[in-house]
Coordinates of C-alpha atoms in Angstrom, one line a residue:
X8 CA -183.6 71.2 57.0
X9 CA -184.2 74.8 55.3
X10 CA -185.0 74.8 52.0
X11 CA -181.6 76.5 51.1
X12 CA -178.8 77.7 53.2
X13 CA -180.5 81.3 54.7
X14 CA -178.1 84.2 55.2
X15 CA -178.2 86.8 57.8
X16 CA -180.1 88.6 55.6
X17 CA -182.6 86.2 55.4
X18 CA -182.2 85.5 58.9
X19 CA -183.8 89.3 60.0
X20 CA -186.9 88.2 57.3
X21 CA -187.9 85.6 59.8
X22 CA -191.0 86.5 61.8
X23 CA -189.7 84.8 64.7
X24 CA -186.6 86.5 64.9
X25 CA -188.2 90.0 64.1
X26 CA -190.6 89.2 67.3
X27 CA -187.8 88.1 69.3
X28 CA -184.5 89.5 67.8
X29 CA -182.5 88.0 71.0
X30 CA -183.1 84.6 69.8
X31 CA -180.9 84.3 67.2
X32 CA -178.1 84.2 69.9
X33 CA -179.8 81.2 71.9
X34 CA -177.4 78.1 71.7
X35 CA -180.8 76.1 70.8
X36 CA -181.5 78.4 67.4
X37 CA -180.0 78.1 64.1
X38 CA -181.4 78.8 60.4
X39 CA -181.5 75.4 59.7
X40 CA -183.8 74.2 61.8
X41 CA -185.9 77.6 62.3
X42 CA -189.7 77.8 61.7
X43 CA -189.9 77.8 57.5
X44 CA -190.9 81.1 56.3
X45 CA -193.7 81.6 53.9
X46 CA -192.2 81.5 50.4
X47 CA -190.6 78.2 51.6
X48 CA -193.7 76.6 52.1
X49 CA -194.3 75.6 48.2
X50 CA -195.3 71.7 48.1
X51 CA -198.5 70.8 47.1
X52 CA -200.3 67.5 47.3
X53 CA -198.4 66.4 44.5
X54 CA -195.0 67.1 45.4
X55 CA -196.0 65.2 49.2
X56 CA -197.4 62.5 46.9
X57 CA -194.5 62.6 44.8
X58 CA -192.3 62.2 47.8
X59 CA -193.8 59.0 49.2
X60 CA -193.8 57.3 45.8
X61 CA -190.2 58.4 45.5
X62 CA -189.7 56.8 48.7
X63 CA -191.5 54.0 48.1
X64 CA -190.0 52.7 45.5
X65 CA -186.7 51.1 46.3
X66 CA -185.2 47.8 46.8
X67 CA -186.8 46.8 50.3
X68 CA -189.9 47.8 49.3
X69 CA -189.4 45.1 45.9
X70 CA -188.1 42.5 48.8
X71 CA -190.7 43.0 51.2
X72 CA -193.4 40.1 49.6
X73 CA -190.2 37.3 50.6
X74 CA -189.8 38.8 54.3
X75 CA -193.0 38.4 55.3
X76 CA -192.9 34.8 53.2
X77 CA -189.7 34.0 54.6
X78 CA -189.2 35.2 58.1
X79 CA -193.0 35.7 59.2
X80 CA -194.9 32.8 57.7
X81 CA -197.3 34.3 55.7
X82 CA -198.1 33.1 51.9
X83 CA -197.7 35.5 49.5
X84 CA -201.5 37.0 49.1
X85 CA -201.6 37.6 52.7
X86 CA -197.9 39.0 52.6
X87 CA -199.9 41.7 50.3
X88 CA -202.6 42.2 52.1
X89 CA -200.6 42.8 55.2
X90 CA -198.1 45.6 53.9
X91 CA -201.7 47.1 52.0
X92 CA -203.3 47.4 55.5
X93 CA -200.0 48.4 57.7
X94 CA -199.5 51.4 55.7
X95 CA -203.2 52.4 55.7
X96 CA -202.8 52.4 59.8
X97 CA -199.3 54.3 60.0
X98 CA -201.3 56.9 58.0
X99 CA -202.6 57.5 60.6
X100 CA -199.4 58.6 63.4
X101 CA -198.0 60.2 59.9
X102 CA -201.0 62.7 59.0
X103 CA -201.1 63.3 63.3
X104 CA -197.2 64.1 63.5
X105 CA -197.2 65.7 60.5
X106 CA -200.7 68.5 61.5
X107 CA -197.9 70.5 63.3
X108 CA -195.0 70.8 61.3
X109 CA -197.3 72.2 58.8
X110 CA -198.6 74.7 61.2
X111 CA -195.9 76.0 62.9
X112 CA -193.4 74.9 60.2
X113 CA -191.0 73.2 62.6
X114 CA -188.9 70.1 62.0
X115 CA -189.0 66.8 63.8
X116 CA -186.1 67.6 66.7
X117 CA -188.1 70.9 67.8
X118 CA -191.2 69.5 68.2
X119 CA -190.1 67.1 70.3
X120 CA -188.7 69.3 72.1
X121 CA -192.1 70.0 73.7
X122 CA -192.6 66.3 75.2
X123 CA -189.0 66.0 76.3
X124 CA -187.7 68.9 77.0
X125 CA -184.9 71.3 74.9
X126 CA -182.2 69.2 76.0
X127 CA -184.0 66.1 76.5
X128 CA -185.2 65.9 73.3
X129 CA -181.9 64.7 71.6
X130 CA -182.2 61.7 73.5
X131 CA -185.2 60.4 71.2
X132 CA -183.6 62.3 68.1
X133 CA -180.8 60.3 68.0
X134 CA -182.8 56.7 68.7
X135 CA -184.1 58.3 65.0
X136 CA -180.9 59.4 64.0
X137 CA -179.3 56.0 64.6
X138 CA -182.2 54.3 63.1
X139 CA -182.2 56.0 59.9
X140 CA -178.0 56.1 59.1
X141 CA -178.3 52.0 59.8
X142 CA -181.1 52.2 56.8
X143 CA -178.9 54.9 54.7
X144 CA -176.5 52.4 54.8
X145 CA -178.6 49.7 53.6
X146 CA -179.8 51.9 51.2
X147 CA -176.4 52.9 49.9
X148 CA -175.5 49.4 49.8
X149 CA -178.1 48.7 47.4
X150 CA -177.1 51.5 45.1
X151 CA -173.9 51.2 45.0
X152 CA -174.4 47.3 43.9
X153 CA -176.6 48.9 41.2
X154 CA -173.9 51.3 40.1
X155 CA -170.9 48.2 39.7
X156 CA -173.8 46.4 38.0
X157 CA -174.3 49.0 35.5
X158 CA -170.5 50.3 35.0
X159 CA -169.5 46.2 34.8
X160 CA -171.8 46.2 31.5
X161 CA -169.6 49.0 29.9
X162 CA -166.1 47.5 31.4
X163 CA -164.7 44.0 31.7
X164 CA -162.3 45.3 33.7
X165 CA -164.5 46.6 35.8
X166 CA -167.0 44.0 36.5
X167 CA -163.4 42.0 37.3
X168 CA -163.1 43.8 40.4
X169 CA -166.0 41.9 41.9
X170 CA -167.5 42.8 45.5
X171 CA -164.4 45.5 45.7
X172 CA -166.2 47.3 42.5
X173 CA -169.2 47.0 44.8
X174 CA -167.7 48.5 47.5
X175 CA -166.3 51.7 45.7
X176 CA -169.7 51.7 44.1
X177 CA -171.2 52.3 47.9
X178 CA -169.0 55.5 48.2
X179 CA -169.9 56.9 44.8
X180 CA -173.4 56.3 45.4
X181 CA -172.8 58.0 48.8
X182 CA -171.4 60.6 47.6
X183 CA -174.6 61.1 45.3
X184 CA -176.9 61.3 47.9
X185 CA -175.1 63.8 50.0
X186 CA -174.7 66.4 47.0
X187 CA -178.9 66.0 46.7
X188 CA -179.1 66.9 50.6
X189 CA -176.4 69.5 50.4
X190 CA -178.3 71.1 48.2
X191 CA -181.4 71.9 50.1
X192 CA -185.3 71.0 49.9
X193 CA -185.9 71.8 46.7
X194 CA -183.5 69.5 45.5
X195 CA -185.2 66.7 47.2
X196 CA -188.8 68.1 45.8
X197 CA -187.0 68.3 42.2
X198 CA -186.4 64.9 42.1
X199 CA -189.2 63.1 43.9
X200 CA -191.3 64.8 41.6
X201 CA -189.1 63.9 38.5
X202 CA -188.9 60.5 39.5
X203 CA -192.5 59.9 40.9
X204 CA -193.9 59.5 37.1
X205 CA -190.6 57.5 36.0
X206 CA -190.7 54.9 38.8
X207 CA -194.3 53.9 38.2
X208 CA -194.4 53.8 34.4
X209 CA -191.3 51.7 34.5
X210 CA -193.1 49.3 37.6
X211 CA -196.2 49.0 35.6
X212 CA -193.7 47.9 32.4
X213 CA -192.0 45.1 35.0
X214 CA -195.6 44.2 36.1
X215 CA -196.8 43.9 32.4
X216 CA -193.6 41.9 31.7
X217 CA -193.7 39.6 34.4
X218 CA -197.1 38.6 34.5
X219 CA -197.3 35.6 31.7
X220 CA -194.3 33.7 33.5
X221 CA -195.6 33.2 36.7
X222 CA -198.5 31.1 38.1
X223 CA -201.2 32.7 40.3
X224 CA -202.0 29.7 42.5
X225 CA -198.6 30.4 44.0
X226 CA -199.7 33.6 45.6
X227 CA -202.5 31.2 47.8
X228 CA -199.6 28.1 48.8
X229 CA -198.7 28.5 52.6
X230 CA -195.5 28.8 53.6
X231 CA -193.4 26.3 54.9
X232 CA -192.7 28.4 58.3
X233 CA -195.9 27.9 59.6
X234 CA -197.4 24.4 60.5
X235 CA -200.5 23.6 58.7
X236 CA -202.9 24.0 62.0
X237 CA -201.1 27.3 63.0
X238 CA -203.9 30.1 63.1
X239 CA -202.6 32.7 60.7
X240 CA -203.2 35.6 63.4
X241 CA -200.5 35.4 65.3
X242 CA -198.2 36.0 62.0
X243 CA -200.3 38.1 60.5
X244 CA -200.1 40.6 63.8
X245 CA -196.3 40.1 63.6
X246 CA -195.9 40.7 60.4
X247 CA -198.2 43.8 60.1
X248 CA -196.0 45.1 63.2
X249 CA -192.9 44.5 61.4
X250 CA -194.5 45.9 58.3
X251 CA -195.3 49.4 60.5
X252 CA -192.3 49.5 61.2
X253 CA -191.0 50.3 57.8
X254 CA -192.0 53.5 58.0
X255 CA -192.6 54.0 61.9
X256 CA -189.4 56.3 61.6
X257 CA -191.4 58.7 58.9
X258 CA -194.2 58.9 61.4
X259 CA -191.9 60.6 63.8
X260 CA -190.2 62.7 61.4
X261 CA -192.7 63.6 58.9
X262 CA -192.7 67.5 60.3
X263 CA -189.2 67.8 58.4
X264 CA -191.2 67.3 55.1
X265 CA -194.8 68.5 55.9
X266 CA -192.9 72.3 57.3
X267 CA -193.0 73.0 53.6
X268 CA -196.8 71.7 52.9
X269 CA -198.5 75.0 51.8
X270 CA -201.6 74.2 53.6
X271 CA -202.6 70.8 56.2
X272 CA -204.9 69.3 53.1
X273 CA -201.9 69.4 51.4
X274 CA -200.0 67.2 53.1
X275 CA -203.2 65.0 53.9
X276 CA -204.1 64.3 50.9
X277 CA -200.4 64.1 49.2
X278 CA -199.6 61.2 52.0
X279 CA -202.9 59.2 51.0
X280 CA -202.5 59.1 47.8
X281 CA -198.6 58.5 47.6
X282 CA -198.6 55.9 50.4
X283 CA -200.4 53.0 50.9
X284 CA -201.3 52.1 46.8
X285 CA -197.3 52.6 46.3
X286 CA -196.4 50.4 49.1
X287 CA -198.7 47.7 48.0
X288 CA -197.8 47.9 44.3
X289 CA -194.4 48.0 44.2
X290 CA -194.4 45.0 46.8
X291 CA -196.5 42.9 44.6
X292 CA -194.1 43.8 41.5
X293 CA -191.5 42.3 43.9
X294 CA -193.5 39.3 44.8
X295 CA -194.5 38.8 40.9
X296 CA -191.3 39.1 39.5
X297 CA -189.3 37.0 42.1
X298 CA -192.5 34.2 41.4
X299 CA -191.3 35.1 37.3
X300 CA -187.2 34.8 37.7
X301 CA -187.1 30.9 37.3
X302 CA -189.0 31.7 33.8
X303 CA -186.6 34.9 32.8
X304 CA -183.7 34.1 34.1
X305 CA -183.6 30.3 34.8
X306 CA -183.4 30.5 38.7
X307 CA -185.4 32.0 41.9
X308 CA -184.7 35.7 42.6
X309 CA -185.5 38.1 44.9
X310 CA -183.2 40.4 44.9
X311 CA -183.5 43.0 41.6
X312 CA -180.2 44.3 41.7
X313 CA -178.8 40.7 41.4
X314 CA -182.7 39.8 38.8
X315 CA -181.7 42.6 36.3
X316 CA -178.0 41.3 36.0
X317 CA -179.0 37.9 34.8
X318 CA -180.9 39.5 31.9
X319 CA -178.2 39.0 28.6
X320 CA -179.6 42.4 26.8
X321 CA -176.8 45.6 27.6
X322 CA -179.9 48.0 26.6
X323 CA -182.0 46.7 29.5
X324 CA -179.5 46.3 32.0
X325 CA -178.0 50.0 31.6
X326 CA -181.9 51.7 31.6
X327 CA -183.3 49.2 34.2
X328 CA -179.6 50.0 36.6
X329 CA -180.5 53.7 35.9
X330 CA -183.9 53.6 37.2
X331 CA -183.0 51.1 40.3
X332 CA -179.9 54.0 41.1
X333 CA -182.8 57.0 40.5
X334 CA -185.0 54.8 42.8
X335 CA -182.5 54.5 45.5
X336 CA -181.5 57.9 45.5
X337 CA -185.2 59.2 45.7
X338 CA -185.9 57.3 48.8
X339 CA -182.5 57.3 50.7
X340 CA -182.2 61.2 50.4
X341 CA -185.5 61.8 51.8
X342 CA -185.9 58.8 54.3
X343 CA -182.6 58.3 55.4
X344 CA -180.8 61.6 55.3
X345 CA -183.1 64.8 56.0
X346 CA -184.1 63.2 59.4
X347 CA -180.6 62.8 61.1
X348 CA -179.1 65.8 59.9
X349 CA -181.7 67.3 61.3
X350 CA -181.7 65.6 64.6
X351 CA -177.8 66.1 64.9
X352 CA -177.9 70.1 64.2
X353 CA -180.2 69.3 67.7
X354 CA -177.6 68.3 69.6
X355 CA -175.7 71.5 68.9
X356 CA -177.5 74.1 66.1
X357 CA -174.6 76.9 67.1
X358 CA -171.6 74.3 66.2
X359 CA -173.7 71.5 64.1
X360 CA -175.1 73.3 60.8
X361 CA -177.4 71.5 57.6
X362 CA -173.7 70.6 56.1
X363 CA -172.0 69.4 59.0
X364 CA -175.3 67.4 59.8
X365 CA -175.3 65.6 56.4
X366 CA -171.7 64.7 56.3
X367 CA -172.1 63.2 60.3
X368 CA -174.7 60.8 58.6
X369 CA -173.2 59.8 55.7
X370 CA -170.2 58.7 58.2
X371 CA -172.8 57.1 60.8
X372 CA -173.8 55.3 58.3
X373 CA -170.6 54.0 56.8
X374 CA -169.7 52.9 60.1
X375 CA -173.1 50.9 60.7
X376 CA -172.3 49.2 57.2
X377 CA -168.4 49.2 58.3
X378 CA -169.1 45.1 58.6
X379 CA -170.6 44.3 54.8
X380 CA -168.2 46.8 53.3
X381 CA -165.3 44.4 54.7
X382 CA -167.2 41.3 54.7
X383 CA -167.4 42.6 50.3
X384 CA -163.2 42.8 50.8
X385 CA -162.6 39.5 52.2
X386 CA -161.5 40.7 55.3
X387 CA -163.9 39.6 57.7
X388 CA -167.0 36.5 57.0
X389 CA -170.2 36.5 58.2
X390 CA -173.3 34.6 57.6
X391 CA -175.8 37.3 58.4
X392 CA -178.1 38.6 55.4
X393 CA -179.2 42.3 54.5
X394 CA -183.0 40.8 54.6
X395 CA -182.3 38.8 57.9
X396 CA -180.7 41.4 59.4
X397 CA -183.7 44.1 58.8
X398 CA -186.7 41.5 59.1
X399 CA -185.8 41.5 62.9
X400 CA -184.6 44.8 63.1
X401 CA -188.1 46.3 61.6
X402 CA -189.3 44.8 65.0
X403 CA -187.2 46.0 67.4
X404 CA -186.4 49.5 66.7
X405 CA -190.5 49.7 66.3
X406 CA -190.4 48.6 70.3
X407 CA -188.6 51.9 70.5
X408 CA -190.4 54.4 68.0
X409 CA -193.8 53.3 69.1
X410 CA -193.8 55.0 72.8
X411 CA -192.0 58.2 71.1
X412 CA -194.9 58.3 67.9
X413 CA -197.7 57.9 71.3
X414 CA -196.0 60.3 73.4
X415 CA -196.0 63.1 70.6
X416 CA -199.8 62.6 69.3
X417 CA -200.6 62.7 72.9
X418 CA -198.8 65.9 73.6
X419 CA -199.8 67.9 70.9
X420 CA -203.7 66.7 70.7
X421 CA -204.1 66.3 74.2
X422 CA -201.9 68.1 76.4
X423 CA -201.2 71.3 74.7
X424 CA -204.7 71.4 72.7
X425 CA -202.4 71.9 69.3
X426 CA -201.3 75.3 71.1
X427 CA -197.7 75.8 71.0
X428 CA -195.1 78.5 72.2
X429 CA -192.7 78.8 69.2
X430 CA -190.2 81.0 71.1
X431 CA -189.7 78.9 73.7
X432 CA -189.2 76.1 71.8
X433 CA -185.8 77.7 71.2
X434 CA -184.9 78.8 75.0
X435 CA -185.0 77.4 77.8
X436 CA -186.0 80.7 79.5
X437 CA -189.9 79.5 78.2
X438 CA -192.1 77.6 78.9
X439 CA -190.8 74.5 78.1
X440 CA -188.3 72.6 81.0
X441 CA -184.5 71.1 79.7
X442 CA -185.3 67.7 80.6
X443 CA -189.3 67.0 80.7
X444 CA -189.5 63.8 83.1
X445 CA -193.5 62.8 81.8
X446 CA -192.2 62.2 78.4
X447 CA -188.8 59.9 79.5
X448 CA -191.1 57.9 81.9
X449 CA -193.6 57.5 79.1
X450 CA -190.8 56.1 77.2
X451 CA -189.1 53.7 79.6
X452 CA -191.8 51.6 80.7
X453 CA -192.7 50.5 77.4
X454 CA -189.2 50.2 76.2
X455 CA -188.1 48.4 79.7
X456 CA -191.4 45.9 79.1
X457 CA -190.5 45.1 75.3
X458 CA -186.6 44.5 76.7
X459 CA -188.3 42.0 79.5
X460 CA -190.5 40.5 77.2
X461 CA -187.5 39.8 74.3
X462 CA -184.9 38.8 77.1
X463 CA -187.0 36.4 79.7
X464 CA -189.9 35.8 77.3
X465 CA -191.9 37.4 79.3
X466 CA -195.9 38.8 77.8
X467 CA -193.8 37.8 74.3
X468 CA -196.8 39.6 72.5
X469 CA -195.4 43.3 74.0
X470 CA -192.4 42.7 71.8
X471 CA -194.1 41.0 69.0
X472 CA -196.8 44.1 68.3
X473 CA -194.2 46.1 69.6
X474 CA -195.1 49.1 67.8
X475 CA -198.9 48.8 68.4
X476 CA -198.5 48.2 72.2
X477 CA -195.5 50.5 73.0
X478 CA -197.3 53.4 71.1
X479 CA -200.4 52.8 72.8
X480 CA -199.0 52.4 76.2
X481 CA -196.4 55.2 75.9
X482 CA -199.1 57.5 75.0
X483 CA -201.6 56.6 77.5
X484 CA -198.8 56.6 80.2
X485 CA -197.6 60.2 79.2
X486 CA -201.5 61.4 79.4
X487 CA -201.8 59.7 83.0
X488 CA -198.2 61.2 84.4
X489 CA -198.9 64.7 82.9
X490 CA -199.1 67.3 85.8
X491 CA -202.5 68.3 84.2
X492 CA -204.7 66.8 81.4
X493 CA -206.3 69.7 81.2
X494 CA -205.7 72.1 78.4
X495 CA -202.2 72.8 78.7
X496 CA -202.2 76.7 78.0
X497 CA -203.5 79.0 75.0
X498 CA -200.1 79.8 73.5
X499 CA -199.5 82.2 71.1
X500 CA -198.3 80.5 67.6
X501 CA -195.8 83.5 67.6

């Protein structure tokens, strides 16, 4: 996603299209998702850190203590210690992915295109695409509950419409985040780094808060999911996959932010120190205050949305609403929306533009929620849970972004020696094929072996470490199938 909507004029600044004036007319060019130009490349480490923390900080992040208590059988320390250590190792596949957006300045659907081929490529963009409208939705969800929270404490009337004021809350809030994309990437830098500062002060407040009412030897109890002579590895490895998997969809598209890193220590050293500390913080402040909601409010809590609206004091629950809505807007406009607009303009960048990208998501994504927003109406009932429904999803979409995070490391590193042909990445009259049969075998096995493993319960571990196993064997399996494994060819950058 450019950083604003370029012109024509701006169009004949680009060095790519100076080099190769014909290439504006290729079906597989548009401004959008063009190589940045320099004056767009303004984000510091702070503004990368900035950006994690403001995507960070949000409502799953607060709930992700009682997964991993709930649904993986972990107590609550080693809960902590395993979302601390699973976003130390996706560091690792998001500093990799993110070395040549940076250089070149290319999104996440381009660069892919080098593994899979021009066309090919929108086959994994839109496993990403899909992925991230389901969590825009779940995001949305979440905000719009905050906004009929906070308008409820101003109306009577309004906190009388219920789960409908919920429900038209979701479509105000998603109109919110769509304005912040429309806008550009210096909206989304604007905000993060407005918000950054805000969402930590007010976390370390809640932390300060919280602390008296709760009792520390809760954090070492074990769970009652797992039988007292159960070794703790096997849900600890489960967990920390699961945990990965939160952000194994940034570790793919992390060139859509890093394009406007001014340098590759930049956006280094901005993702280590917005990351992992974040992550682990705001995941204890869930843990802490959920342990502290029998004190405050009289009952067990985990949810903060539904925390904050037990709390009889207008003041707090208008500023603390304000802040959840700021929080959820931070990380849903950057995690949720950037990526599939991007990976839809792929599809089509003559016909499918930044605009028309944004507004496809924001539908996706209403659709993929279609079932709460009518279960909210009465219409339909269903048992199934938000947190149930995304503590098994975090493991099986990670069974399919695994082989495509190996596949790319392997490619760029490996392969092509970090040498690629910008032009034709935009042409299929380059170097690069439509359809690049290394990187779709690379990414059926693993996939086809995690699908065995879930249906027939077959090597049950492939599934359960799905991320760890389907990155490691998509990646090795692309390196064995590639015609060579020798240095692929010295490109030119140009």
């Amino acid at each position: 996603m450019a950083a604003t909507s370029l012109s024509s004029s701006t169009l004949d600044q680009s060095p790519l299209i100076k080099q190769h004036p014909g290439l504006h007319d290729s079906i597989y060019y548009n401004a959008d998702i063009a190589p940045t130009l320099p004056e767009q490349r303004t984000w510091t480490k702070w503004h990368i850190a900035a950006l994690w923390v403001g995507m960070a900080v949000c409502v799953p992040t607060y709930m992700l203590g009682g997964v991993l208590t709930s649904y993986f059988g972990l107590s609550v320390s080693e809960s902590l210690l395993t979302i601390l250590i699973a976003n130390i190792v996706v560091l690792i596949p998001l500093t990799l992915n993110a070395c040549p957006g940076t250089k070149y300045g290319i999104p996440f659907p381009v660069l892919l295109r080098a593994s899979f081929g021009i066309v090919g490529s929108n086959i994994p963009c839109l496993i990403r695409a899909l992925i991230a409208c389901g969590w825009f939705g779940i995001q949305t969800l979440f905000g719009g509950l905050a906004i009929h929270q906070l308008l409820a404490t101003f109306s009577d009337s309004w906190a009388s419409l219920a789960t409908a004021g919920e429900v038209i809350g979701f479509f105000i809030f998603l109109v919110l985040n769509l304005m912040v994309v429309l806008k550009g990437a210096n909206s989304i830098k604007w905000l993060e780094t407005v918000a950054a500062p805000l969402l930590l002060l007010v976390g370390i407040g809640l932390m300060v808060w919280a602390m008296p009412h709760i009792s520390l030897e809760n954090l070492l109890n074990q769970p009652a999911k797992r039988p007292a002579d159960a070794s703790v590895w096997r849900y600890f490895f489960a967990g920390l996959t699961a945990m990965v998997g939160f952000w194994a969809t940034l570790s793919l598209n992390i060139p859509d932010f890093s394009r406007y890193a001014q340098n590759q220590k930049a956006q280094i050293t901005g993702q280590i120190i917005g990351l992992p500390l974040t992550m682990f913080f705001f995941a204890a402040l869930g843990v802490i205050m959920t342990a502290a909601s029998p004190a405050l409010v009289g009952e067990p809590i985990a949810d903060p949305i539904h925390l904050i609206g037990k709390i009889e004091n207008p003041i707090v629950i208008v500023v603390s609403m304000s802040i959840l809505i700021i929080a959820t807007l931070s990380t849903n406009t950057a995690a949720n929306v950037v990526s599939p607009t991007n990976d839809f303009q792929n599809i089509a960048p003559k016909y499918i533009n930044q605009t028309t990208g944004v507004l496809l998501t924001g539908m996706v994504g209403v659709l993929l929620m279609s079932w709460e927003l009518l279960k909210k109406l009465g219409f339909i009932t269903s048992a199934t849970s938000i947190e149930s429904l995304y503590s098994n999803w975090l493991i099986g979409y990670s069974c399919l972004l695994g082989p495509i995070a190996g596949i790319m490391i392997v490619d760029y590193f490996v392969i092509k020696q970090q040498q690629l042909d910008i032009k034709s990445l935009y042409t299929t009259k380059g170097h690069y094929p439509k359809f690049n049969k290394t990187g779709f075998i690379a990414l059926i096995i693993p996939t086809a072996i995690s699908l065995l493993a879930l249906t027939f319960n077959l090597l049950p571990w492939f599934y359960d470490y799905g991320w760890f196993t389907g990155s490691l064997t998509g990646g090795l399996i692309y390196y064995l199938v590639s015609p060579s494994t020798q240095p692929f060819y010295q490109w030119s950058a140009s």
